[in-house]
XYZ file of C-alpha atoms in Angstrom:
177
model
C -2.692 13.877 1.674
C -5.908 14.231 -0.305
C -6.766 10.666 -1.385
C -9.115 11.897 -4.129
C -6.308 14.013 -5.652
C -3.948 11.026 -5.445
C -6.533 8.829 -7.211
C -7.403 11.413 -9.891
C -4.435 13.767 -10.291
C -5.816 15.212 -13.549
C -9.491 14.903 -12.643
C -12.053 12.208 -13.321
C -12.464 10.662 -16.782
C -14.444 12.528 -19.398
C -17.570 11.083 -20.943
C -18.384 12.687 -24.240
C -20.581 11.371 -27.006
C -19.363 13.519 -29.889
C -16.211 15.573 -30.422
C -15.104 18.275 -32.801
C -12.424 17.514 -35.392
C -10.114 19.906 -33.497
C -10.592 18.052 -30.203
C -9.939 14.740 -31.969
C -6.676 16.032 -33.413
C -5.532 17.277 -30.009
C -6.315 13.925 -28.367
C -4.599 12.000 -31.162
C -1.459 14.122 -30.713
C -1.541 13.570 -26.943
C -2.014 9.829 -27.450
C 0.980 9.728 -29.792
C 3.217 11.349 -27.146
C 2.369 9.020 -24.261
C 4.889 6.227 -25.020
C 7.890 8.581 -25.107
C 6.749 10.511 -22.019
C 6.264 7.265 -20.138
C 9.663 5.888 -21.182
C 11.403 9.134 -20.218
C 9.722 9.156 -16.800
C 10.474 5.493 -16.081
C 14.104 5.574 -17.289
C 15.221 7.187 -14.037
C 13.479 4.714 -11.693
C 15.070 1.760 -9.902
C 13.331 -1.580 -9.333
C 12.617 -0.523 -5.756
C 10.990 2.680 -6.983
C 8.988 0.735 -9.599
C 7.609 -1.372 -6.752
C 6.413 1.705 -4.833
C 2.646 2.294 -4.788
C 1.647 5.648 -6.280
C -0.772 6.147 -3.342
C -1.706 4.314 -0.138
C -3.615 1.191 -1.152
C -2.814 1.763 -4.820
C -0.887 -0.192 -7.398
C 2.872 -0.026 -7.695
C 4.382 1.937 -10.571
C 5.226 -1.439 -12.164
C 1.580 -2.521 -11.963
C 0.440 0.806 -13.405
C 2.686 0.381 -16.446
C 1.547 -3.200 -17.046
C -2.070 -2.075 -16.519
C -1.645 0.574 -19.207
C -0.509 -2.112 -21.653
C -3.388 -4.421 -20.663
C -6.008 -1.691 -20.795
C -4.846 -0.190 -24.063
C -4.712 -3.675 -25.610
C -8.388 -3.972 -24.692
C -9.093 -0.543 -26.179
C -7.284 -1.422 -29.400
C -9.224 -4.680 -29.777
C -12.510 -2.921 -29.101
C -11.664 -0.213 -31.624
C -10.874 -2.830 -34.271
C -14.060 -4.800 -33.555
C -16.213 -1.696 -33.942
C -14.474 -0.498 -37.111
C -14.467 -3.938 -38.747
C -17.761 -5.360 -37.517
C -19.920 -2.440 -36.415
C -21.508 -1.642 -33.088
C -20.937 -4.449 -30.601
C -21.089 -5.395 -26.946
C -17.655 -5.802 -25.399
C -16.479 -8.196 -22.722
C -15.344 -6.325 -19.607
C -12.343 -7.563 -17.648
C -11.352 -7.360 -13.991
C -8.518 -4.809 -14.014
C -7.591 -5.390 -10.371
C -7.364 -9.159 -10.859
C -5.167 -8.683 -13.921
C -2.929 -6.229 -12.023
C -2.469 -8.813 -9.245
C -1.101 -11.488 -11.616
C 2.619 -12.223 -11.519
C 3.350 -10.679 -14.925
C 2.088 -7.351 -13.570
C 3.780 -7.574 -10.187
C 7.222 -8.951 -11.046
C 8.162 -8.551 -14.709
C 10.312 -5.648 -15.869
C 8.325 -2.810 -17.458
C 10.211 -2.956 -20.785
C 7.854 -5.472 -22.458
C 4.818 -3.354 -21.583
C 6.559 -0.190 -22.798
C 7.110 -1.952 -26.132
C 3.443 -2.963 -26.243
C 2.295 0.579 -25.430
C 4.607 2.039 -28.092
C 3.343 -0.297 -30.796
C -0.302 -0.021 -29.750
C -0.260 3.746 -29.702
C 1.374 3.868 -33.106
C -1.402 1.668 -34.507
C -4.227 3.377 -32.596
C -3.043 6.825 -33.674
C -2.896 5.624 -37.281
C -6.450 4.261 -37.102
C -7.831 7.374 -35.411
C -6.104 9.644 -37.963
C -7.658 7.703 -40.820
C -11.227 7.438 -39.527
C -14.119 9.312 -41.088
C -16.488 11.509 -39.097
C -19.031 8.688 -39.422
C -16.545 6.175 -37.971
C -16.264 8.270 -34.813
C -20.010 7.886 -34.231
C -19.789 4.082 -34.194
C -19.953 2.634 -30.703
C -19.634 -0.334 -28.427
C -21.791 -1.198 -25.466
C -20.058 -1.734 -22.122
C -22.331 -4.056 -20.108
C -20.423 -3.395 -16.874
C -21.281 0.304 -17.022
C -24.513 -0.028 -18.989
C -23.286 2.650 -21.424
C -22.572 2.977 -25.102
C -19.186 4.476 -25.954
C -18.790 6.161 -29.327
C -15.327 6.009 -30.823
C -15.130 9.746 -30.073
C -15.665 8.826 -26.416
C -13.084 6.034 -26.664
C -10.473 8.414 -28.066
C -11.150 10.950 -25.305
C -11.213 8.296 -22.579
C -7.997 6.489 -23.515
C -6.127 9.730 -24.086
C -7.222 10.727 -20.569
C -6.366 7.238 -19.255
C -2.764 7.433 -20.431
C -2.289 10.940 -19.016
C -4.030 9.887 -15.772
C -1.622 7.038 -15.095
C 1.408 9.016 -16.254
C 0.391 11.656 -13.688
C 0.209 8.956 -10.989
C 3.857 8.213 -11.690
C 5.117 11.779 -12.172
C 3.337 12.997 -9.030
C 4.887 10.131 -7.018
C 8.324 11.027 -8.399
C 7.807 14.658 -7.314
C 6.490 13.738 -3.850
C 9.382 11.375 -3.216
C 12.003 13.707 -4.687
C 13.365 11.037 -7.033
């Protein structure tokens, strides 16, 4: 097994500073589809399967789903801060520590699927209604020492959803579930 392919089944995350309107529309459409694709994929899995790591040393499927909700909540808040208050510095969070908490390791995935569905509906609405100038607004991520334009945020979180969905779908294929 190629560990790098297991970690990044669709490749590493993109970093773009500016996107075309066509690329934005494609990413917005992909973002809008994630909740239903995720629900469809998870509907067939048992609790035992949800507790299976997607790769050696990786998170369980359950943790991945809860991580998506946590991460996309952060993205939504950051998006709102930038749109409402202008360029800002965000507070990073320890994803691994959050994924190790009991709500991520033991709760059913349904609450996080509801969060993801609602968040994506709201994020898609905001992205669809932003001006070209809005997409140039940015936040600074002190953990990475980078500024992320809202174009970059759209590209990154669209990739992020597809990335973790691929972790799950590839596991399902490998295990023959």
